[in-house]
mmCIF file of C-alpha atoms in Angstrom:
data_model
loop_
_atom_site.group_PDB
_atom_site.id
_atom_site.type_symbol
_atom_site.label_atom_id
_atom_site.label_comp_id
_atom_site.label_asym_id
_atom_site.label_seq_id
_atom_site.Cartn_x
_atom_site.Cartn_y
_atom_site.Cartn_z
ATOM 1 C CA UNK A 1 -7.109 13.575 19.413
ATOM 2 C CA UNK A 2 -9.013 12.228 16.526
ATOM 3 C CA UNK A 3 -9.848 8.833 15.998
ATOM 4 C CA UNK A 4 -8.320 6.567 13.450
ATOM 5 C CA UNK A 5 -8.125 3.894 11.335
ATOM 6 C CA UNK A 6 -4.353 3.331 10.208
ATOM 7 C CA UNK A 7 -3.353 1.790 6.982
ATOM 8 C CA UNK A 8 0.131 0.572 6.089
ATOM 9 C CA UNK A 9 0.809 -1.008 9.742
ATOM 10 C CA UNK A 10 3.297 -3.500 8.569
ATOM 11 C CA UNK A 11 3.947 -6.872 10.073
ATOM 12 C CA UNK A 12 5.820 -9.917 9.607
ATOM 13 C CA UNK A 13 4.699 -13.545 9.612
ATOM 14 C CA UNK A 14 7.549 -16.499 10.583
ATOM 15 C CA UNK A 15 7.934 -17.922 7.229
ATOM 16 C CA UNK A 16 8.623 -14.483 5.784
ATOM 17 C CA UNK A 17 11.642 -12.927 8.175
ATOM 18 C CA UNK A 18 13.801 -14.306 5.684
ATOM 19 C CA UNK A 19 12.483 -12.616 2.400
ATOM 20 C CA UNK A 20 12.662 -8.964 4.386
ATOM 21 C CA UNK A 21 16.106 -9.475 6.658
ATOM 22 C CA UNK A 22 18.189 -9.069 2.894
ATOM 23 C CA UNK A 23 16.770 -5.321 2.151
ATOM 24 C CA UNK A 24 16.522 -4.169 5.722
ATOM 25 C CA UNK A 25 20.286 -4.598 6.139
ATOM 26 C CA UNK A 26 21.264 -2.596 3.274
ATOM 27 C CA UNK A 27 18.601 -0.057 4.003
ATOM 28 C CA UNK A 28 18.998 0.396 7.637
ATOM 29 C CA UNK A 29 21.275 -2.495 9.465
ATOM 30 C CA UNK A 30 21.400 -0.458 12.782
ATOM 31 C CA UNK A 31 17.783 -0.322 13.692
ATOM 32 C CA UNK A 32 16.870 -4.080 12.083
ATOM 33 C CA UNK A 33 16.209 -5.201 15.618
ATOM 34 C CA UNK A 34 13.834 -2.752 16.735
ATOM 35 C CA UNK A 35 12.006 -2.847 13.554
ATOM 36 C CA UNK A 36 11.801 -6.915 13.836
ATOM 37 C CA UNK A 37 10.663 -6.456 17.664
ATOM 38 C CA UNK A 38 8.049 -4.058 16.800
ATOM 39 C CA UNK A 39 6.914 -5.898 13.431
ATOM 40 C CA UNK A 40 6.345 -9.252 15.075
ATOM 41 C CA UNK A 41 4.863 -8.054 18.043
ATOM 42 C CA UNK A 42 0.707 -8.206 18.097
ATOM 43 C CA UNK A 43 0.309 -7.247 21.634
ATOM 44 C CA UNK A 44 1.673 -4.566 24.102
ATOM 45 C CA UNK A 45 4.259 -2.854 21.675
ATOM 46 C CA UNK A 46 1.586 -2.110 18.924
ATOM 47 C CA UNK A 47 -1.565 -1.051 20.636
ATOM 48 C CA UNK A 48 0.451 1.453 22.992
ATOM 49 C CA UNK A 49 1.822 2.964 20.077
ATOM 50 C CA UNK A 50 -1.607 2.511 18.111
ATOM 51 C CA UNK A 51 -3.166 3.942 21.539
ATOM 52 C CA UNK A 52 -0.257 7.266 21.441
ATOM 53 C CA UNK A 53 -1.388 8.268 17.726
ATOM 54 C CA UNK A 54 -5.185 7.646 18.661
ATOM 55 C CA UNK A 55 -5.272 4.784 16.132
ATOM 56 C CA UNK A 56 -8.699 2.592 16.960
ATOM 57 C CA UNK A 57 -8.112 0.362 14.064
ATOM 58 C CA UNK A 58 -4.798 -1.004 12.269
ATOM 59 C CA UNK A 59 -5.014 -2.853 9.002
ATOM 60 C CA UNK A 60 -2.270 -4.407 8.578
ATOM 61 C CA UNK A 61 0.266 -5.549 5.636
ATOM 62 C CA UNK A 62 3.447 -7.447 5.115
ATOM 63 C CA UNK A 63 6.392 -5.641 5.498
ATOM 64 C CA UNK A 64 7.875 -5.896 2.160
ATOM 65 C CA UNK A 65 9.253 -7.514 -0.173
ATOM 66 C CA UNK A 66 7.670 -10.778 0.833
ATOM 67 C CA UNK A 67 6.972 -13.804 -1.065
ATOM 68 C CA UNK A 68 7.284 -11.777 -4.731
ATOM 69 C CA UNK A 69 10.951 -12.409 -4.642
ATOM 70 C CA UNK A 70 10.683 -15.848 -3.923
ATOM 71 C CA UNK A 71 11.708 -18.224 -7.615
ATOM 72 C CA UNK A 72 9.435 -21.114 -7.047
ATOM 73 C CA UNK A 73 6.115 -20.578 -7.451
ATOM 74 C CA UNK A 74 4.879 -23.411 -5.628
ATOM 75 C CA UNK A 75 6.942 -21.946 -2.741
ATOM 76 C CA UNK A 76 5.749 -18.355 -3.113
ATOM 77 C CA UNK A 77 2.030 -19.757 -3.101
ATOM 78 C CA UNK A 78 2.279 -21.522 -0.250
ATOM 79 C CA UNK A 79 3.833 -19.291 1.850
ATOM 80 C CA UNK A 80 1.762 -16.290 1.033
ATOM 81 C CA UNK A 81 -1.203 -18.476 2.273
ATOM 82 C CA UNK A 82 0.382 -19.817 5.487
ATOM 83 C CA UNK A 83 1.047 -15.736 6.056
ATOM 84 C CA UNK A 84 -2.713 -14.931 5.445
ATOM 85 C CA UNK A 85 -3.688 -17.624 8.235
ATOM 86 C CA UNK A 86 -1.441 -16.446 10.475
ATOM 87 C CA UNK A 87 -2.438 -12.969 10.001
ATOM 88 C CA UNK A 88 -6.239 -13.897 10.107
ATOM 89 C CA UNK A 89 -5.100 -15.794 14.003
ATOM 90 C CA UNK A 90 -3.837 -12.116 15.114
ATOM 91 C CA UNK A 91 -6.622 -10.609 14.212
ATOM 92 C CA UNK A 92 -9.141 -12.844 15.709
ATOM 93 C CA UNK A 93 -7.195 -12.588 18.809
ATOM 94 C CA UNK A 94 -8.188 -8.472 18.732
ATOM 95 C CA UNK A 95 -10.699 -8.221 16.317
ATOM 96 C CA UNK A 96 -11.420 -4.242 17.271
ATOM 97 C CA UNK A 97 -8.215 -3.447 17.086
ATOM 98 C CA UNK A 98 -6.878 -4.978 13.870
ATOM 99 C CA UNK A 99 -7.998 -5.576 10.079
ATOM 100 C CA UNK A 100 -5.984 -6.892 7.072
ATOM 101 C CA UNK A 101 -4.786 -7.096 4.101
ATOM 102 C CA UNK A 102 -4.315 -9.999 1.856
ATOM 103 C CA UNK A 103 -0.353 -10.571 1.092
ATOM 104 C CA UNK A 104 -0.259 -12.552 -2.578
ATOM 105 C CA UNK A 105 1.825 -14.764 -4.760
ATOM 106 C CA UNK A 106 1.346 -12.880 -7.530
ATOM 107 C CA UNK A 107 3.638 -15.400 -10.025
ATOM 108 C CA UNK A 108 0.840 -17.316 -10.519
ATOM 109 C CA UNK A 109 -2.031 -14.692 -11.136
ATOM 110 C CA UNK A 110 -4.443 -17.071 -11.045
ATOM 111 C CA UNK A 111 -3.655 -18.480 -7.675
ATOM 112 C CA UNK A 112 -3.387 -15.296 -6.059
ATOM 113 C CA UNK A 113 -6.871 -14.062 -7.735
ATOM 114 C CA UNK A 114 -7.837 -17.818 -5.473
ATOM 115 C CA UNK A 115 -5.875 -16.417 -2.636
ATOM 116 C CA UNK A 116 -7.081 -12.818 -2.801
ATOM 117 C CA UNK A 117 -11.039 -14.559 -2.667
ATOM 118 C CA UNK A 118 -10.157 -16.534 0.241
ATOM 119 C CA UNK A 119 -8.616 -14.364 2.309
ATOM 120 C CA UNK A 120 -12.168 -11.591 1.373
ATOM 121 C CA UNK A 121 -14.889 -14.290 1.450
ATOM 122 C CA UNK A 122 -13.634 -16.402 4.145
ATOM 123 C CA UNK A 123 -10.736 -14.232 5.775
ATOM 124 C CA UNK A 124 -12.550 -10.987 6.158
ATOM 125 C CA UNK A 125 -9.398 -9.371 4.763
ATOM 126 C CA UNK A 126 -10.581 -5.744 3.384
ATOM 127 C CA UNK A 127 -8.311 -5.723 0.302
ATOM 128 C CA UNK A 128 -4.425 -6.903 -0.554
ATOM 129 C CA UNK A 129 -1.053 -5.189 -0.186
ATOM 130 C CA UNK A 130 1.430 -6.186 -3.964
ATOM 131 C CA UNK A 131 4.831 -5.292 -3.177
ATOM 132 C CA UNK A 132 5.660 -3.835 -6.752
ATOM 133 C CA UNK A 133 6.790 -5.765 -9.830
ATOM 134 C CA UNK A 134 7.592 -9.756 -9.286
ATOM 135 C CA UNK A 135 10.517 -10.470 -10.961
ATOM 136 C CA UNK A 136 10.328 -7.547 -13.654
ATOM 137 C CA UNK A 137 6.291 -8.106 -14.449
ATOM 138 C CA UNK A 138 3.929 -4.982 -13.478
ATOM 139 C CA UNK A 139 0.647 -5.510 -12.880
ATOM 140 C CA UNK A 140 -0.516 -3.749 -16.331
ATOM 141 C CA UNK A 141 0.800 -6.908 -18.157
ATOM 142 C CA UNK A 142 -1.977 -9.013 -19.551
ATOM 143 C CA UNK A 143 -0.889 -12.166 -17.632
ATOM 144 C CA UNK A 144 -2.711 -10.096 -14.638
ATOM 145 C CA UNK A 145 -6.089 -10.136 -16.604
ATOM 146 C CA UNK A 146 -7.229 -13.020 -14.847
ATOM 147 C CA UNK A 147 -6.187 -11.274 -11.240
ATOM 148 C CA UNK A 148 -7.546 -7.840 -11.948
ATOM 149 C CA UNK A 149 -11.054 -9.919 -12.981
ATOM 150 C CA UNK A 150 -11.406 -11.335 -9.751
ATOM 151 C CA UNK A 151 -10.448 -8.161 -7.863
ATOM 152 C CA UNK A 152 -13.500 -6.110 -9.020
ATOM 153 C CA UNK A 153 -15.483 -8.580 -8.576
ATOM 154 C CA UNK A 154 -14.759 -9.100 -5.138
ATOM 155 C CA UNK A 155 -14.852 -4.494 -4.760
ATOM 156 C CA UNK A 156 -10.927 -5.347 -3.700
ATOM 157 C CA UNK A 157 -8.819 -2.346 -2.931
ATOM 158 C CA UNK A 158 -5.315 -3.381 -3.892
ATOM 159 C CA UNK A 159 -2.440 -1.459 -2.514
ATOM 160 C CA UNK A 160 0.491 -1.212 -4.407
ATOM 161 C CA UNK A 161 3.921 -0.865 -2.012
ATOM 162 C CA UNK A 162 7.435 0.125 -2.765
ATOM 163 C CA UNK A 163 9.567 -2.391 -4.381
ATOM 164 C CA UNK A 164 13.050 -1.915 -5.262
ATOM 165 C CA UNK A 165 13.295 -1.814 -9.434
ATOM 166 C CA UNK A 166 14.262 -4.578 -11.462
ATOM 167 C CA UNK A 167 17.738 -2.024 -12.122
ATOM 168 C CA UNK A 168 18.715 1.017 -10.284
ATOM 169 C CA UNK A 169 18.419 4.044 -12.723
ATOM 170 C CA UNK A 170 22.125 5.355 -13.760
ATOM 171 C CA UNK A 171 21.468 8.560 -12.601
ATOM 172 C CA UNK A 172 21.182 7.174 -8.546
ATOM 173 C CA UNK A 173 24.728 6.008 -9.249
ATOM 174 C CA UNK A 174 26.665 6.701 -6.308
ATOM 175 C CA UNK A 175 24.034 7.972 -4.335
ATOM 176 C CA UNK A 176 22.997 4.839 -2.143
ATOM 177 C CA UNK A 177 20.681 7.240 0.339
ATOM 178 C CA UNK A 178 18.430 8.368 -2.647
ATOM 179 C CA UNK A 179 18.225 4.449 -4.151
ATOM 180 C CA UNK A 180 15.304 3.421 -1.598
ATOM 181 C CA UNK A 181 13.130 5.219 0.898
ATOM 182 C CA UNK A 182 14.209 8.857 0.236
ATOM 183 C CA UNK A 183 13.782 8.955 -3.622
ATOM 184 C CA UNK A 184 14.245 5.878 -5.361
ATOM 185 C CA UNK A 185 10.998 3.795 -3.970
ATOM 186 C CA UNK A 186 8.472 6.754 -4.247
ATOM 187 C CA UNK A 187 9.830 7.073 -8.012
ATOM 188 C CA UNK A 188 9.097 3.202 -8.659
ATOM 189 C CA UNK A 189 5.716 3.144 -7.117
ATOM 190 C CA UNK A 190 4.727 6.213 -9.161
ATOM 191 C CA UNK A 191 5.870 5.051 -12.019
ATOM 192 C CA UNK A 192 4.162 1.495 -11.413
ATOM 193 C CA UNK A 193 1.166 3.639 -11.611
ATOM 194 C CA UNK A 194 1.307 5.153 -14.483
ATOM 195 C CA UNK A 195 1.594 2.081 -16.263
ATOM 196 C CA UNK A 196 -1.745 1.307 -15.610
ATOM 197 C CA UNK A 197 -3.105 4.920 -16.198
ATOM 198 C CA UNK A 198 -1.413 5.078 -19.746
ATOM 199 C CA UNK A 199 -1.603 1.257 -20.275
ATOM 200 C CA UNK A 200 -5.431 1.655 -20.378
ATOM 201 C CA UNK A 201 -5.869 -0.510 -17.501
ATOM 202 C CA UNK A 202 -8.396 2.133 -16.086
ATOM 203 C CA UNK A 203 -10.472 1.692 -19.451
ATOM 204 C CA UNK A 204 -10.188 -2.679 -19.296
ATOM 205 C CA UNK A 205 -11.392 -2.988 -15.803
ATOM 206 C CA UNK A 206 -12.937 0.340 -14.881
ATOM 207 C CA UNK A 207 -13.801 -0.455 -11.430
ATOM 208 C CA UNK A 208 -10.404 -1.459 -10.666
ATOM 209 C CA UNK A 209 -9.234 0.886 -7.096
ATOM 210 C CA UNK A 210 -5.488 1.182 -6.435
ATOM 211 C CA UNK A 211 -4.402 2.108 -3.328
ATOM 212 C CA UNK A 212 -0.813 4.163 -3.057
ATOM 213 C CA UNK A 213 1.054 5.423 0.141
ATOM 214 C CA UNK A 214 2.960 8.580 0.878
ATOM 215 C CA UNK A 215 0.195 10.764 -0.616
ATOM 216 C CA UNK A 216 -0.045 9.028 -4.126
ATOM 217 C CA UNK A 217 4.252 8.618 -5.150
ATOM 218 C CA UNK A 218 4.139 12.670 -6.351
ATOM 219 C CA UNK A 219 1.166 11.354 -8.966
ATOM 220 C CA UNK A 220 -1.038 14.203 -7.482
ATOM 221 C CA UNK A 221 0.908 17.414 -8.096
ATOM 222 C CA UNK A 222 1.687 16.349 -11.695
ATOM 223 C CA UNK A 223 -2.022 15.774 -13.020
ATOM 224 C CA UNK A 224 -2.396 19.095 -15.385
ATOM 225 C CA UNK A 225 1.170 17.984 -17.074
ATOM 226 C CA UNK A 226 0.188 13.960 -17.135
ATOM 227 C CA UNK A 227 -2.864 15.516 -18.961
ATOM 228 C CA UNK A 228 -0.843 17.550 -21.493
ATOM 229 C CA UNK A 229 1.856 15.646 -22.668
ATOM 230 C CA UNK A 230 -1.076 12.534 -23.173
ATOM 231 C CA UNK A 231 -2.591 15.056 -25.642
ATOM 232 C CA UNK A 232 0.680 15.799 -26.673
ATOM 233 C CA UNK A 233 1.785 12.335 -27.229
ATOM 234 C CA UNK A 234 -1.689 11.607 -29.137
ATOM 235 C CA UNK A 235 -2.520 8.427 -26.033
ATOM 236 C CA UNK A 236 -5.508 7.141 -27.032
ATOM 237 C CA UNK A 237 -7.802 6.694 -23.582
ATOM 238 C CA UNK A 238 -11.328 7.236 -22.831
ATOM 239 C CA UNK A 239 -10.561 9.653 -20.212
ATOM 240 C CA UNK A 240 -7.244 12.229 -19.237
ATOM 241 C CA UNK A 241 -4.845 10.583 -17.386
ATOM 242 C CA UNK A 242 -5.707 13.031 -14.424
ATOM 243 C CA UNK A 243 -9.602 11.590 -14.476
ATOM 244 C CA UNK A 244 -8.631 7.822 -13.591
ATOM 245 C CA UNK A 245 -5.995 9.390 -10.910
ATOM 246 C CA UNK A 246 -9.045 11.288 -8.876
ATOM 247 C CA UNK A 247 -11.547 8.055 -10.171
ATOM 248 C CA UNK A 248 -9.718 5.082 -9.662
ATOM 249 C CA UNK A 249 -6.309 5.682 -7.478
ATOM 250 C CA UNK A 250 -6.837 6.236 -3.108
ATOM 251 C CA UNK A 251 -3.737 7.612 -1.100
ATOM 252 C CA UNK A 252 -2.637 7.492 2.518
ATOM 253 C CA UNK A 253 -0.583 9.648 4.407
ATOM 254 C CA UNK A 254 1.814 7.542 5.281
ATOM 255 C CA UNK A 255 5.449 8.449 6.032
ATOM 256 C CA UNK A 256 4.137 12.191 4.373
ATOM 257 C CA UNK A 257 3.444 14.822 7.670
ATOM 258 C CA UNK A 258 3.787 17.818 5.826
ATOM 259 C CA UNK A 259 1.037 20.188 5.445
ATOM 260 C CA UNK A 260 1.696 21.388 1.730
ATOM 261 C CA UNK A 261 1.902 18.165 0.120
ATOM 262 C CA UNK A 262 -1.081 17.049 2.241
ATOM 263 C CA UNK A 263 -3.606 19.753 1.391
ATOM 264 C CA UNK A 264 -2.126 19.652 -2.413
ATOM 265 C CA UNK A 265 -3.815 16.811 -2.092
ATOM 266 C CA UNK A 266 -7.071 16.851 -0.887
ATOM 267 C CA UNK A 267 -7.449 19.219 -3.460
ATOM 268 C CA UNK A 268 -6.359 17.879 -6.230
ATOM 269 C CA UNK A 269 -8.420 14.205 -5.382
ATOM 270 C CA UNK A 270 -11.143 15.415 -3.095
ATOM 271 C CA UNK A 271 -11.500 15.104 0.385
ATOM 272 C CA UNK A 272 -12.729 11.861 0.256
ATOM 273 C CA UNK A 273 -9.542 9.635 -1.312
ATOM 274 C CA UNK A 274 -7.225 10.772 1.602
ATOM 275 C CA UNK A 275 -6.973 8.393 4.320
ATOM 276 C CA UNK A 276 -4.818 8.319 6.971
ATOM 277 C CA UNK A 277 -1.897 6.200 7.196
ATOM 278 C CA UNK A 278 1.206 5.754 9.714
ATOM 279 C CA UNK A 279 4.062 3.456 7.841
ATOM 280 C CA UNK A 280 4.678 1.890 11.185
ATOM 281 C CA UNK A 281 7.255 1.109 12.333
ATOM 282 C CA UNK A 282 9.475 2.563 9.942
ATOM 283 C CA UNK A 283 7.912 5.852 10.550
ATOM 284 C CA UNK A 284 6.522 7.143 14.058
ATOM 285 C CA UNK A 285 2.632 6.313 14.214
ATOM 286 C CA UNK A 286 2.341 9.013 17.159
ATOM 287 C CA UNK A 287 4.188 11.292 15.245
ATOM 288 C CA UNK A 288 1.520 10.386 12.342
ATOM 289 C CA UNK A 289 -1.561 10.505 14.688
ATOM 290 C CA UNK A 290 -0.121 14.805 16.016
ATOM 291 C CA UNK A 291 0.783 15.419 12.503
ATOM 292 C CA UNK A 292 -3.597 14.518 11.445
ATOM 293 C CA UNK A 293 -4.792 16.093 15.231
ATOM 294 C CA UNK A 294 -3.023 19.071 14.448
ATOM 295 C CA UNK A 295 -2.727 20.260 10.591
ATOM 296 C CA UNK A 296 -4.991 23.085 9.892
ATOM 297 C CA UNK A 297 -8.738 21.012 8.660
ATOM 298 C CA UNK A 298 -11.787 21.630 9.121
ATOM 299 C CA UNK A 299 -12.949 18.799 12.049
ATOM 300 C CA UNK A 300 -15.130 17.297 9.325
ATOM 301 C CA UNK A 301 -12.675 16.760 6.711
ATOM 302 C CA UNK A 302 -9.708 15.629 9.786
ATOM 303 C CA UNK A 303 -12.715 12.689 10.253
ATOM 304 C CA UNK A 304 -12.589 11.686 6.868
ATOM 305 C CA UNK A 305 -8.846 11.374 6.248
ATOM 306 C CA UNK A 306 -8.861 10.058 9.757
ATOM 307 C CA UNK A 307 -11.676 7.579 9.595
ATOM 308 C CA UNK A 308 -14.668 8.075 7.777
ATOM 309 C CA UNK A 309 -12.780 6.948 4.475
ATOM 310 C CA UNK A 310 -11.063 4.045 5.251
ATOM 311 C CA UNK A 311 -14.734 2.537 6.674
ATOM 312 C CA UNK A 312 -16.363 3.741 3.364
ATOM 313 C CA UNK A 313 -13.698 2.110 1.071
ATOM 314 C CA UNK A 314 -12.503 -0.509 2.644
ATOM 315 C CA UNK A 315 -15.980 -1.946 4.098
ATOM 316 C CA UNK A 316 -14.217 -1.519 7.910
ATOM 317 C CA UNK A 317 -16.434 -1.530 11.015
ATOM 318 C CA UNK A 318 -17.662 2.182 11.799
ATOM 319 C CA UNK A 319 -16.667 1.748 15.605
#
């Protein structure tokens, strides 16, 4: 069993339950329970099922949607800074066991660029978690400047998580099982990034690194056709589309165990923007940890994805 360092481990902070209850009825009312019991828990629950997947280190995130959906900014603000402190008391509770990231009120995009310092400088956060869009704004918009700014200054990874779109597409009409986790999500995060990559957010803040789960939302199997319709299309970047993907964008694994779209890839970003991730608990971390131990890799490259790369990017303790 390799060793690990897991990325999207959700949690849930008090003043949050009642932002998340809302989606996880409609997405999954029967097992709302067990994924509050195991999202709120810090102790026993967690590091046995950390321990089963031969996870060393969790960093670990809201569970989504969080404050974003919240109208008053003042509210949002507050709230995603009480969650920060609360997180930061958990952690110092097991500090070899757990990590975090930052969970922002991104309405105000100067507040959270505030928020996202704090929780770096005084925190020891290793980046933030943005839950998608906040009330129909994407993070390419220029009211964001101010955030992104502040982010590479601070070397902040920012993680970009599923959000449900502003309006389901017509063509998921009908079809409630492919409007969130099966399709509908993965489609919304992907497309989130490409914003950005078309936007020319890549060429405005260059050092900017995006972080996207469930091996990069489909992003890397499409780079040679990304590529060719921009020439196509006659968009005007510095660089191919597919050169900020494998520059500026870092997946996880998480809630992907399949071999094929896993090696895809590492070789389409390089062996060293794969890290490992486990989605708990609405996927099964041990089931995470066999699928890493036991997909054909060479044992240098399974300590990368498993490890090596989260400590490299994130700035995470190498022990």
């Amino acid at each position: 069993m390799v060793r690990k360092i897991a990325l999207e481990e959700h949690f849930l902070s008090p003043g949050l339950v009642d932002y998340w209850r809302p989606t996880m009825t409609e997405v999954a009312p029967e097992r709302g329970e067990y994924f509050f019991r195991n999202l709120t828990d810090f102790g026993e629950l967690r590091l046995q099922s950390m321990d089963d997947a031969g996870i060393a280190r969790s960093v670990l995130s809201i569970a989504g949607p969080g404050v974003q959906t919240e109208r008053d900014v003042a509210t949002a603000t507050r709230r995603a800074r009480e969650s920060n402190d609360f997180l930061a008391r958990e952690i110092e509770k097991r500090p070899d066991r757990y990590s975090g990231f930052a969970h922002l009120a991104m309405q105000d995009a100067r507040s959270a660029a505030d928020e996202l310092e704090r929780c770096i400088r005084e925190l020891n956060f290793c980046g933030a978690m943005i839950n998608g869009h906040t009330h129909g704004q994407y993070l390419d918009d220029a009211a964001f400047n101010t955030f992104w700014e502040r982010a590479d200054e601070l070397g902040a990874a920012i993680y970009l998580h599923p959000a449900d779109p502003v309006a389901q597409p017509s063509v998921l009409s009908g079809y409630k099982v492919l409007m969130r986790p099966m399709w509908g999500w993965g489609f919304e995060t992907g497309s989130h990034a490409l914003r950005l990559v078309v936007g020319g957010h890549f060429d405005r803040f260059p050092r900017s690194r995006l972080m996207l789960g469930h091996l990069g939302e489909t992003l890397p199997f499409l780079l040679w056709r990304f590529d060719s319709r921009a020439q196509f299309h006659g968009l005007k970047l510095k660089k191919p589309p597919s050169e900020y993907i494998r520059e500026n964008v870092l997946v996880t694994t998480s809630g992907m165990c399949s071999a094929e779209p896993f090696t895809c890839t590492l070789a389409a970003l390089g062996q060293d923007r794969v890290m490992f991730g486990a989605d708990h608990p609405f996927e099964s971390a041990p089931e995470a940890g066999e699928f890493l131990d036991q997909v054909p890799l060479a044992d240098e490259l399974r300590a990368d994805v498993a490890f090596n790369n989260a400590v490299k990017h994130l700035g995470l303790p190498n022990a």
